């Protein structure tokens, strides 16, 4: 596991979205994700005439094409209009919303504005909008002309409009009705938003609000209420996605320009972060920069150091609330890659300086970094001093994703007879999550912790049984069409059956295959004909090795079905059962063809034992 993923998986780094630069994890922290067979389009609520008119608010020059500018040239009239939402607003910058984030009927509304005060502090966002109330001809409504205002955190703030919004019969809303509208669209009743179309809230003949929705809308303005409530949600999604789309394009350009050169990549990412991008983006780019730079130093030593990169890593100045945590994370990444490196030492000095100045740091990654440096020096007391508190507060989580860090503390404790008493609980925790870790048995024997292994086995079995889907909550498996042979249906499962979805090109599947082969070898003697195992070879479009060669190499000894090249069977099952669709996917079905277990797999799992316990639990009911 890479240093970045070790930290990320441990929860010490919180990421909000996945850019193309970064991998998204599946059930197995090292799993390969299979793309879904279908994609989801932007939300719609019915077909009709698209809006073709431009938004009508007081006019002023924009930055053109959605590109960020030093500031829009707002007229006094326009500024006064926007100050109804943000009284301290002094300037604005227009940005583009990618068309794929906007419903088809609203494609003329493709920009939003960032609102700033005189000092340059972001006050929030404004989206000017003009469009029809409904998407059908049934409504004789004037188009909506309004501006939605949102806080920096994208919470809905208010509605402003050049002229009063209208109710049925073109009657203007009162101030109280507008306040009521704002309260409704800020937190609409879920039943209102579940209507398949805007028009569904009114009677098709009389135009009156249906009784089921009265109280959820402004009286005599049901259609406008429903439309604006949806528009608020859609605008929040668009405002969240627009910066990410722009950032993706810019980051892709940086990646292409680097052409596989780590030094060019780190320089490019550092320059990008100097531009102070949205914190949602920078909080993801920064870890990638830290990891790439650490690997660069690990290979090239101090001769590979880059002053421009270190300036960003050590003093990011991205957001006062997270800067300390980011630097602490960079120190941890550096310490994992090169604990004796000059950059690692200087990074830890920066943390000391921040702490002495009363500035926040990330205590957990800082403790890990200092503990790893101490381990490299052989300072066992310092290892215990720094890693002890980290693992005390996060033992289960850290052990699950980073057992080697726990072994670092075990070795430090083992060096001093006075600290050996704390080893067995650590051994037990590793044995729960990593029963086949290569260091586990020897470490337990040397520390006299054989009982910890036994305790861990009991916990593992209890945890597994507790993960079983309750019988009342199991759903029938849909028909899974295959590339060859009969489809998989509930009738396929006349007895508890283990199903392994795997791909020959998937390294994690290859890692798991010997354990499955061993389980298949023991299956007849342990369960006779009461249980079964089948494999489903999926995502075959990416295969590079003939299957016969793969089967020979891994000594496949169980029947294997063949999914479609685009993994349709796996995607269908994942959608129906709420699975990640990662590879490998290992499931245990009951004798009615319903998923009873979704098995976790990992590099140190005891898959054969876990499957045995799962089948025994189904057969013993």
Coordinates of C-alpha atoms in Angstrom, one line a residue:
X1 CA 0.0 0.0 0.0
X2 CA 1.3 3.5 -0.9
X3 CA 2.0 5.9 1.9
X4 CA -0.8 8.2 0.7
X5 CA -3.4 5.4 0.7
X6 CA -2.3 4.2 4.1
X7 CA -2.9 7.5 5.6
X8 CA -6.0 8.2 3.6
X9 CA -7.6 4.8 4.5
X10 CA -6.8 5.3 8.2
X11 CA -9.1 8.3 8.2
X12 CA -6.3 10.7 9.1
X13 CA -6.9 12.5 5.9
X14 CA -10.5 13.4 4.9
X15 CA -11.2 13.7 1.2
X16 CA -14.5 14.9 -0.1
X17 CA -14.5 13.9 -3.8
X18 CA -12.4 11.8 -6.1
X19 CA -10.6 13.6 -8.9
X20 CA -9.0 11.8 -11.9
X21 CA -5.7 12.1 -10.1
X22 CA -6.8 10.0 -7.2
X23 CA -8.2 6.5 -6.8
X24 CA -11.5 5.8 -5.1
X25 CA -11.5 2.9 -2.7
X26 CA -13.9 0.0 -2.7
X27 CA -14.8 -2.6 0.0
X28 CA -11.3 -3.9 -0.1
X29 CA -8.9 -1.0 0.6
X30 CA -6.8 -2.2 -2.3
X31 CA -9.7 -3.3 -4.6
X32 CA -10.0 -2.6 -8.3
X33 CA -13.3 -0.8 -9.1
X34 CA -15.3 -1.9 -12.1
X35 CA -17.0 1.0 -14.0
X36 CA -20.8 0.9 -13.9
X37 CA -22.6 -0.3 -17.0
X38 CA -24.7 2.9 -17.1
X39 CA -24.2 6.5 -16.1
X40 CA -26.7 8.8 -14.4
X41 CA -27.9 11.9 -16.3
X42 CA -28.6 15.3 -14.8
X43 CA -31.9 15.3 -13.0
X44 CA -35.0 16.1 -14.9
X45 CA -38.7 16.3 -14.1
X46 CA -40.4 16.1 -17.4
X47 CA -40.0 17.0 -21.0
X48 CA -41.2 20.3 -22.5
X49 CA -40.0 23.4 -24.3
X50 CA -36.5 24.5 -23.3
X51 CA -36.0 28.0 -22.0
X52 CA -34.3 30.1 -24.6
X53 CA -34.3 33.6 -23.1
X54 CA -31.3 35.1 -21.2
X55 CA -31.4 35.8 -17.5
X56 CA -32.7 39.3 -16.8
X57 CA -31.0 41.1 -14.0
X58 CA -29.4 44.5 -14.0
X59 CA -26.6 44.2 -16.6
X60 CA -22.9 44.5 -16.2
X61 CA -19.8 43.1 -17.9
X62 CA -18.8 39.6 -17.1
X63 CA -15.5 37.9 -17.4
X64 CA -16.6 36.0 -20.5
X65 CA -16.8 32.3 -21.1
X66 CA -16.9 31.6 -17.4
X67 CA -13.2 32.3 -16.9
X68 CA -12.2 33.8 -13.6
X69 CA -11.4 37.5 -13.8
X70 CA -10.0 40.0 -11.4
X71 CA -13.6 41.1 -10.9
X72 CA -16.7 41.8 -13.0
X73 CA -17.4 45.4 -13.9
X74 CA -20.7 45.7 -12.0
X75 CA -22.9 48.8 -12.6
X76 CA -24.1 50.6 -9.5
X77 CA -27.6 49.3 -10.3
X78 CA -26.4 45.7 -10.5
X79 CA -24.3 46.0 -7.3
X80 CA -27.3 47.4 -5.4
X81 CA -29.4 44.6 -6.6
X82 CA -27.0 41.9 -5.4
X83 CA -26.5 43.7 -2.1
X84 CA -30.0 42.8 -1.3
X85 CA -28.6 39.3 -0.7
X86 CA -25.1 40.3 0.5
X87 CA -25.1 43.8 1.9
X88 CA -21.3 43.9 2.2
X89 CA -20.7 42.8 -1.4
X90 CA -18.2 45.0 -3.3
X91 CA -17.3 42.9 -6.3
X92 CA -18.0 39.6 -8.1
X93 CA -16.4 37.1 -10.4
X94 CA -18.4 35.2 -13.0
X95 CA -17.8 31.5 -13.4
X96 CA -19.2 28.9 -15.8
X97 CA -21.3 26.0 -14.9
X98 CA -20.6 23.0 -17.2
X99 CA -23.6 22.2 -19.3
X100 CA -23.6 18.6 -18.2
X101 CA -24.5 19.8 -14.7
X102 CA -27.6 21.7 -15.9
X103 CA -30.9 20.1 -16.9
X104 CA -31.7 20.3 -20.6
X105 CA -34.5 22.8 -20.2
X106 CA -32.3 25.3 -18.4
X107 CA -29.3 25.3 -20.7
X108 CA -29.4 29.1 -21.1
X109 CA -28.5 29.6 -17.4
X110 CA -24.8 28.5 -17.5
X111 CA -23.0 30.9 -15.1
X112 CA -22.9 31.9 -11.5
X113 CA -21.1 34.6 -9.5
X114 CA -18.8 34.5 -6.6
X115 CA -19.6 37.5 -4.3
X116 CA -16.7 39.1 -2.4
X117 CA -16.5 42.0 0.2
X118 CA -14.1 44.9 -0.1
X119 CA -11.3 42.8 1.5
X120 CA -11.7 39.9 -0.9
X121 CA -13.5 37.5 1.5
X122 CA -16.0 35.2 -0.2
X123 CA -19.5 36.0 1.0
X124 CA -21.3 33.4 -1.1
X125 CA -22.6 32.6 -4.5
X126 CA -25.3 34.1 -6.8
X127 CA -27.1 32.3 -9.6
X128 CA -29.1 34.5 -12.0
X129 CA -31.9 32.5 -13.5
X130 CA -34.7 32.9 -16.1
X131 CA -36.8 30.1 -17.3
X132 CA -40.3 28.6 -17.5
X133 CA -42.2 27.6 -14.4
X134 CA -43.2 24.3 -16.0
X135 CA -41.9 22.4 -19.0
X136 CA -45.4 22.0 -20.6
X137 CA -47.8 24.4 -22.2
X138 CA -50.5 23.8 -19.6
X139 CA -49.3 26.7 -17.4
X140 CA -50.0 30.2 -18.5
X141 CA -47.3 31.5 -16.2
X142 CA -44.8 34.2 -16.8
X143 CA -41.2 33.0 -16.8
X144 CA -39.3 33.0 -13.6
X145 CA -36.8 35.9 -13.3
X146 CA -34.8 35.6 -10.1
X147 CA -31.5 35.3 -8.4
X148 CA -30.7 32.5 -5.8
X149 CA -28.1 33.3 -3.2
X150 CA -26.1 30.7 -1.3
X151 CA -23.6 30.9 1.5
X152 CA -19.9 29.9 1.0
X153 CA -20.9 26.4 2.3
X154 CA -23.7 26.3 -0.4
X155 CA -26.5 26.6 2.1
X156 CA -29.5 28.4 0.5
X157 CA -29.7 32.0 1.7
X158 CA -32.4 34.0 -0.1
X159 CA -34.3 34.8 -3.3
X160 CA -34.0 38.2 -4.9
X161 CA -35.8 39.3 -8.1
X162 CA -36.1 42.5 -10.2
X163 CA -39.9 42.3 -9.9
X164 CA -42.1 40.4 -7.4
X165 CA -42.6 36.7 -8.1
X166 CA -46.1 35.9 -9.1
X167 CA -48.9 33.6 -8.1
X168 CA -51.8 32.2 -10.0
X169 CA -53.3 34.8 -12.3
X170 CA -50.1 36.8 -12.4
X171 CA -50.8 38.2 -8.9
X172 CA -47.6 39.3 -7.1
X173 CA -46.5 37.5 -4.0
X174 CA -46.5 39.5 -0.8
X175 CA -43.4 39.9 1.4
X176 CA -44.9 37.3 3.8
X177 CA -45.5 34.9 1.0
X178 CA -41.9 35.3 -0.3
X179 CA -40.6 34.5 3.2
X180 CA -42.9 31.5 3.3
X181 CA -41.5 30.4 -0.1
X182 CA -37.9 30.8 1.1
X183 CA -38.6 28.7 4.2
X184 CA -40.2 26.0 2.0
X185 CA -37.5 25.8 -0.6
X186 CA -34.8 25.8 2.0
X187 CA -36.2 22.5 3.5
X188 CA -39.0 21.2 1.2
X189 CA -41.2 18.4 2.3
X190 CA -39.7 15.1 0.7
X191 CA -43.2 14.2 -0.6
X192 CA -43.3 17.4 -2.6
X193 CA -39.9 16.7 -4.2
X194 CA -40.9 13.1 -5.0
X195 CA -43.5 14.2 -7.5
X196 CA -42.5 13.0 -11.0
X197 CA -43.2 16.4 -12.6
X198 CA -43.8 19.9 -11.5
X199 CA -47.3 19.8 -12.9
X200 CA -48.2 16.8 -10.6
X201 CA -48.8 19.1 -7.6
X202 CA -52.0 20.6 -9.2
X203 CA -55.2 19.3 -10.5
X204 CA -55.0 18.9 -14.3
X205 CA -58.5 20.3 -14.9
X206 CA -59.0 23.1 -12.3
X207 CA -55.4 24.0 -11.7
X208 CA -56.0 23.9 -7.9
X209 CA -53.3 22.6 -5.6
X210 CA -53.9 18.9 -4.9
X211 CA -55.0 18.3 -1.3
X212 CA -51.9 16.0 -0.7
X213 CA -49.6 19.0 -1.2
X214 CA -51.5 21.8 0.5
X215 CA -49.4 23.1 3.3
X216 CA -46.2 22.2 1.4
X217 CA -46.5 25.1 -1.0
X218 CA -47.3 28.8 -1.1
X219 CA -51.1 29.1 -1.6
X220 CA -51.9 29.7 -5.3
X221 CA -48.2 29.3 -6.2
X222 CA -47.8 25.5 -6.1
X223 CA -46.1 25.3 -9.4
X224 CA -43.6 28.0 -8.7
X225 CA -42.9 26.6 -5.3
X226 CA -42.2 23.1 -6.7
X227 CA -40.1 24.5 -9.5
X228 CA -38.0 26.8 -7.3
X229 CA -37.5 24.1 -4.7
X230 CA -36.0 21.9 -7.4
X231 CA -34.0 24.8 -8.8
X232 CA -32.4 25.4 -5.4
X233 CA -31.3 21.8 -5.2
X234 CA -30.0 21.7 -8.8
X235 CA -28.1 24.9 -8.3
X236 CA -26.4 23.6 -5.2
X237 CA -25.3 20.5 -7.1
X238 CA -24.1 22.7 -10.0
X239 CA -22.2 25.1 -7.7
X240 CA -20.5 22.2 -6.0
X241 CA -19.6 20.5 -9.3
X242 CA -18.5 23.5 -11.4
X243 CA -15.2 24.2 -9.6
X244 CA -14.4 20.5 -9.6
X245 CA -15.0 20.3 -13.3
X246 CA -12.7 23.3 -14.0
X247 CA -10.1 21.9 -11.7
X248 CA -10.2 18.5 -13.4
X249 CA -9.4 20.0 -16.7
X250 CA -6.5 22.1 -15.3
X251 CA -5.1 19.1 -13.4
X252 CA -5.3 16.9 -16.5
X253 CA -3.3 19.5 -18.3
X254 CA -0.6 19.4 -15.5
X255 CA -0.5 15.6 -15.7
X256 CA -0.1 15.6 -19.4
X257 CA 2.6 18.3 -19.3
X258 CA 4.5 16.2 -16.7
X259 CA 4.6 13.3 -19.1
X260 CA 5.5 10.9 -16.3
X261 CA 8.3 13.0 -14.9
X262 CA 7.7 13.2 -11.1
X263 CA 9.8 16.5 -10.8
X264 CA 7.6 18.2 -13.4
X265 CA 4.5 16.9 -11.8
X266 CA 5.4 18.2 -8.3
X267 CA 6.4 21.6 -9.8
X268 CA 3.1 21.7 -11.7
X269 CA 1.0 20.8 -8.6
X270 CA 2.8 23.2 -6.4
X271 CA 2.2 26.1 -8.9
X272 CA -1.5 25.1 -9.0
X273 CA -1.7 25.2 -5.2
X274 CA -0.1 28.6 -5.1
X275 CA -3.1 29.9 -7.0
X276 CA -5.2 29.2 -3.8
X277 CA -7.8 26.9 -5.5
X278 CA -11.1 25.9 -3.8
X279 CA -10.3 24.1 -0.5
X280 CA -12.3 21.1 -1.7
X281 CA -9.7 20.7 -4.5
X282 CA -6.6 21.8 -2.7
X283 CA -7.2 19.3 0.1
X284 CA -7.0 16.5 -2.4
X285 CA -4.2 17.9 -4.6
X286 CA -1.9 18.6 -1.6
X287 CA -1.7 14.9 -0.5
X288 CA -0.9 13.9 -4.0
X289 CA 1.9 16.5 -4.1
X290 CA 3.2 15.4 -0.7
X291 CA 3.3 11.7 -1.8
X292 CA 4.9 12.3 -5.2
X293 CA 7.5 14.5 -3.6
X294 CA 8.3 12.0 -0.9
X295 CA 8.8 9.3 -3.5
X296 CA 11.0 11.7 -5.5
X297 CA 13.2 12.3 -2.4
X298 CA 13.2 8.6 -1.5
X299 CA 14.8 7.8 -4.9
X300 CA 16.9 10.9 -5.4
X301 CA 17.8 12.0 -1.9
X302 CA 18.6 15.7 -1.1
X303 CA 19.8 16.2 -4.6
X304 CA 16.2 16.0 -5.8
X305 CA 14.9 18.7 -3.5
X306 CA 12.7 21.5 -5.0
X307 CA 12.5 24.8 -3.2
X308 CA 9.2 25.8 -4.9
X309 CA 7.5 22.5 -3.9
X310 CA 8.7 22.6 -0.3
X311 CA 7.5 26.2 0.1
X312 CA 4.0 25.0 -0.7
X313 CA 4.2 21.9 1.4
X314 CA 5.6 23.5 4.5
X315 CA 3.6 26.7 4.4
X316 CA 0.5 25.9 2.2
X317 CA -1.6 29.0 3.3
X318 CA -4.7 27.4 1.7
X319 CA -7.0 27.7 4.7
X320 CA -6.1 28.5 8.3
X321 CA -8.4 25.8 9.6
X322 CA -6.7 23.0 7.7
X323 CA -3.1 24.2 7.0
X324 CA -1.7 22.6 10.2
X325 CA -3.4 19.3 9.4
X326 CA -2.0 19.3 5.9
X327 CA 1.6 20.0 6.9
X328 CA 1.3 17.3 9.6
X329 CA 0.2 14.9 6.9
X330 CA 3.1 15.9 4.6
X331 CA 5.4 15.2 7.5
X332 CA 3.9 11.7 8.0
X333 CA 4.2 10.9 4.3
X334 CA 7.8 12.1 4.3
X335 CA 8.7 10.1 7.4
X336 CA 7.2 6.9 5.9
X337 CA 9.2 7.3 2.7
X338 CA 12.5 8.7 4.1
X339 CA 12.6 9.0 7.9
X340 CA 16.2 10.2 7.9
X341 CA 15.7 12.8 5.1
X342 CA 16.5 16.5 5.5
X343 CA 13.0 17.5 4.3
X344 CA 11.4 15.2 6.9
X345 CA 13.5 16.9 9.7
X346 CA 12.6 20.4 8.4
X347 CA 8.9 19.4 8.2
X348 CA 8.9 18.3 11.8
X349 CA 10.6 21.5 12.8
X350 CA 7.8 23.5 11.1
X351 CA 5.3 21.5 13.2
X352 CA 7.3 22.4 16.4
X353 CA 7.3 26.1 15.4
X354 CA 3.5 26.0 14.8
X355 CA 2.9 24.3 18.1
X356 CA 5.1 26.8 19.9
X357 CA 3.2 29.7 18.2
X358 CA -0.1 28.3 19.4
X359 CA -1.2 27.2 15.9
X360 CA -3.1 24.0 15.3
X361 CA -1.4 20.9 13.9
X362 CA -2.7 17.4 13.1
X363 CA -1.7 15.6 16.3
X364 CA -2.2 12.1 14.9
X365 CA -0.2 12.4 11.7
X366 CA 2.5 14.4 13.6
X367 CA 2.7 11.7 16.2
X368 CA 3.1 9.0 13.5
X369 CA 5.8 11.0 11.8
X370 CA 7.8 11.5 15.0
X371 CA 7.3 7.8 15.9
X372 CA 8.6 6.6 12.6
X373 CA 11.7 8.9 12.8
X374 CA 12.3 7.6 16.3
X375 CA 12.0 4.0 15.1
X376 CA 14.6 4.6 12.3
X377 CA 17.0 6.0 15.0
X378 CA 16.3 3.0 17.3
X379 CA 15.0 5.3 20.0
X380 CA 12.4 2.8 21.4
X381 CA 11.3 5.2 24.2
X382 CA 10.5 7.9 21.7
X383 CA 8.5 5.4 19.6
X384 CA 6.4 4.5 22.5
X385 CA 6.0 8.2 23.5
X386 CA 4.7 9.2 20.1
X387 CA 2.9 6.2 18.7
X388 CA 1.4 5.0 22.0
X389 CA -1.1 7.9 22.2
X390 CA -2.0 7.6 18.5
X391 CA -2.8 3.9 18.7
X392 CA -4.5 4.2 22.1
X393 CA -7.1 6.5 20.6
X394 CA -7.4 4.8 17.2
X395 CA -6.2 1.2 17.6
X396 CA -9.0 -0.5 15.7
X397 CA -9.0 1.9 12.8
X398 CA -5.3 2.2 12.4
X399 CA -4.7 -1.6 12.8
X400 CA -7.3 -2.3 10.2
X401 CA -5.4 -0.3 7.5
X402 CA -1.8 -0.1 8.7
X403 CA -0.7 -3.2 10.8
X404 CA 3.0 -2.4 10.1
X405 CA 2.6 0.8 12.2
X406 CA 1.3 -1.3 15.1
X407 CA 4.3 -3.7 14.7
X408 CA 6.6 -0.7 14.9
X409 CA 5.2 0.0 18.4
X410 CA 5.3 -3.7 19.3
X411 CA 9.0 -3.9 18.5
X412 CA 9.7 -0.8 20.6
X413 CA 7.8 -2.3 23.6
X414 CA 9.5 -5.6 23.2
X415 CA 12.9 -3.9 23.6
X416 CA 12.2 -3.0 27.2
X417 CA 10.9 -5.6 29.8
X418 CA 9.1 -2.7 31.5
X419 CA 6.9 -2.1 28.5
X420 CA 6.2 -5.6 27.3
X421 CA 2.9 -5.8 29.2
X422 CA 1.2 -3.7 26.5
X423 CA 2.1 -6.0 23.6
X424 CA -0.6 -8.7 23.8
X425 CA -3.6 -6.3 23.2
X426 CA -1.8 -5.0 20.1
X427 CA -1.2 -8.6 18.9
X428 CA -4.8 -9.4 19.4
X429 CA -6.0 -6.4 17.4
X430 CA -3.7 -7.3 14.5
X431 CA -4.9 -10.9 14.6
X432 CA -8.5 -9.7 14.3
X433 CA -8.0 -7.7 11.1
X434 CA -4.9 -9.4 9.6
X435 CA -4.9 -13.1 10.7
X436 CA -2.4 -14.1 8.0
X437 CA 0.1 -11.3 8.5
X438 CA 3.6 -12.8 8.1
X439 CA 4.9 -11.3 11.3
X440 CA 1.9 -12.2 13.5
X441 CA 2.7 -15.7 14.7
X442 CA 6.4 -15.1 15.4
X443 CA 5.7 -11.9 17.2
X444 CA 3.0 -13.6 19.3
X445 CA 5.3 -16.4 20.2
X446 CA 8.2 -14.2 21.2
X447 CA 5.9 -12.0 23.4
X448 CA 4.1 -15.0 25.0
X449 CA 0.8 -13.9 23.5
X450 CA -0.6 -17.1 22.1
X451 CA -3.8 -16.5 24.0
X452 CA -4.3 -13.3 22.1
X453 CA -4.5 -15.2 18.8
X454 CA -7.2 -17.4 20.3
X455 CA -9.1 -14.4 21.6
X456 CA -8.8 -12.8 18.2
X457 CA -10.2 -15.8 16.4
X458 CA -13.3 -15.7 18.6
X459 CA -13.8 -12.0 17.8
X460 CA -13.3 -12.6 14.1
X461 CA -15.9 -15.3 14.0
X462 CA -18.4 -13.2 16.0
X463 CA -17.8 -10.2 13.8
X464 CA -18.4 -12.3 10.7
X465 CA -21.6 -13.8 12.0
X466 CA -22.8 -10.3 13.0
X467 CA -22.2 -9.1 9.4
X468 CA -24.7 -11.7 8.0
X469 CA -27.7 -10.0 6.4
X470 CA -30.8 -10.8 8.5
X471 CA -33.1 -13.2 6.6
X472 CA -36.0 -10.8 6.6
X473 CA -33.8 -8.1 4.9
X474 CA -32.3 -10.4 2.1
X475 CA -33.5 -9.6 -1.4
X476 CA -34.0 -11.9 -4.3
X477 CA -31.1 -11.9 -6.7
X478 CA -32.0 -10.5 -10.2
X479 CA -31.3 -12.6 -13.3
X480 CA -27.7 -12.1 -14.3
X481 CA -27.1 -12.5 -18.1
X482 CA -23.8 -14.0 -19.0
X483 CA -21.7 -14.1 -22.1
X484 CA -21.8 -17.9 -22.2
X485 CA -24.3 -20.4 -21.0
X486 CA -27.5 -20.0 -19.0
X487 CA -28.0 -16.9 -16.9
X488 CA -27.6 -17.0 -13.1
X489 CA -31.0 -16.9 -11.4
X490 CA -32.3 -17.6 -7.9
X491 CA -32.8 -21.2 -9.1
X492 CA -29.1 -21.5 -9.5
X493 CA -28.7 -21.6 -5.7
X494 CA -30.3 -24.8 -4.4
X495 CA -27.8 -24.8 -1.5
X496 CA -25.6 -22.2 0.2
X497 CA -23.1 -21.1 -2.5
X498 CA -20.0 -19.0 -2.6
X499 CA -19.7 -16.8 -5.7
X500 CA -16.4 -15.1 -6.6
X501 CA -16.5 -12.3 -9.2
X502 CA -12.9 -11.9 -10.5
X503 CA -10.9 -10.6 -13.4
X504 CA -7.8 -12.3 -14.7
X505 CA -6.0 -8.9 -15.0
X506 CA -6.9 -7.7 -11.5
X507 CA -3.9 -7.9 -9.1
X508 CA -6.1 -8.2 -6.0
X509 CA -8.0 -11.1 -7.6
X510 CA -4.7 -12.8 -8.3
X511 CA -3.6 -12.2 -4.7
X512 CA -6.8 -13.8 -3.4
X513 CA -7.0 -16.7 -5.9
X514 CA -4.7 -19.2 -4.0
X515 CA -6.9 -18.8 -0.9
X516 CA -10.0 -19.6 -3.0
X517 CA -8.3 -22.5 -4.6
X518 CA -7.4 -23.9 -1.1
X519 CA -11.0 -23.4 0.0
X520 CA -12.3 -25.2 -3.1
X521 CA -9.9 -28.1 -2.4
X522 CA -11.2 -28.5 1.2
X523 CA -14.9 -27.9 0.3
X524 CA -16.0 -31.5 -0.5
X525 CA -14.5 -33.0 2.5
X526 CA -15.9 -30.4 4.9
X527 CA -19.4 -29.9 3.4
X528 CA -19.8 -32.8 1.0
X529 CA -22.7 -31.7 -1.4
X530 CA -24.3 -29.3 1.1
X531 CA -22.5 -26.2 -0.3
X532 CA -21.0 -25.0 -3.6
X533 CA -18.5 -22.6 -5.1
X534 CA -18.7 -20.9 -8.5
X535 CA -16.5 -18.2 -10.0
X536 CA -17.6 -15.6 -12.5
X537 CA -14.9 -14.3 -14.7
X538 CA -15.8 -10.6 -15.4
X539 CA -14.6 -7.5 -17.3
X540 CA -13.1 -9.7 -19.9
X541 CA -12.6 -6.9 -22.4
X542 CA -9.4 -6.0 -20.5
X543 CA -7.9 -9.4 -20.5
X544 CA -4.4 -9.7 -21.8
X545 CA -3.7 -13.4 -20.8
X546 CA -5.5 -16.4 -22.3
X547 CA -7.8 -17.8 -19.7
X548 CA -6.4 -21.3 -20.1
X549 CA -3.0 -20.0 -19.1
X550 CA -4.4 -18.1 -16.2
X551 CA -6.3 -21.2 -15.0
X552 CA -3.2 -23.4 -15.2
X553 CA -1.1 -20.8 -13.4
X554 CA -3.5 -20.6 -10.5
X555 CA -4.6 -24.2 -10.7
X556 CA -8.3 -23.2 -10.8
X557 CA -10.3 -26.2 -9.4
X558 CA -13.9 -24.9 -9.4
X559 CA -16.5 -24.1 -12.1
X560 CA -16.1 -20.7 -13.7
X561 CA -18.9 -18.8 -15.6
X562 CA -18.2 -16.0 -18.0
X563 CA -19.7 -12.5 -17.6
X564 CA -20.0 -10.1 -20.5
X565 CA -16.9 -8.1 -21.6
X566 CA -18.4 -5.0 -20.0
X567 CA -19.2 -6.8 -16.6
X568 CA -22.9 -6.5 -17.1
X569 CA -23.8 -9.3 -14.6
X570 CA -21.6 -7.8 -11.9
X571 CA -23.0 -4.3 -12.5
X572 CA -26.6 -5.6 -12.4
X573 CA -26.0 -7.4 -9.2
X574 CA -24.1 -4.4 -7.7
X575 CA -27.0 -2.0 -8.6
X576 CA -29.6 -4.3 -7.2
X577 CA -27.8 -5.2 -4.0
X578 CA -26.1 -1.9 -3.2
X579 CA -22.6 -3.4 -3.7
X580 CA -19.5 -1.4 -4.7
X581 CA -18.8 -3.5 -7.7
X582 CA -15.1 -3.7 -6.8
X583 CA -12.9 -6.6 -7.7
X584 CA -12.8 -9.2 -6.3
X585 CA -16.4 -9.4 -5.1
X586 CA -16.9 -12.4 -2.8
X587 CA -20.4 -13.3 -1.8
X588 CA -22.2 -16.1 0.0
X589 CA -25.7 -16.8 -1.1
X590 CA -28.3 -18.7 0.9
X591 CA -30.3 -21.7 -0.6
X592 CA -33.0 -19.2 -1.8
X593 CA -30.5 -17.3 -4.0
X594 CA -30.2 -14.3 -1.7
X595 CA -27.0 -12.6 -0.6
X596 CA -26.3 -13.5 3.0
X597 CA -22.7 -12.4 3.3
X598 CA -20.6 -9.7 1.4
X599 CA -17.2 -10.9 2.4
X600 CA -14.3 -8.5 3.1
X601 CA -11.0 -9.5 1.5
X602 CA -7.6 -8.1 2.0
X603 CA -3.9 -9.0 1.7
X604 CA -3.8 -10.7 5.1
X605 CA -7.4 -12.1 5.3
X606 CA -8.0 -15.8 6.1
X607 CA -10.5 -16.2 3.4
X608 CA -10.9 -19.9 3.6
X609 CA -11.7 -19.8 7.3
X610 CA -14.1 -16.9 6.9
X611 CA -16.0 -18.7 4.2
X612 CA -16.1 -21.9 6.2
X613 CA -17.7 -20.0 9.2
X614 CA -20.2 -18.3 6.8
X615 CA -21.4 -21.5 5.3
X616 CA -21.6 -23.3 8.7
X617 CA -23.8 -20.5 10.0
X618 CA -26.2 -20.9 7.0
X619 CA -26.3 -24.7 7.3
X620 CA -26.8 -24.8 11.1
X621 CA -30.0 -22.7 11.1

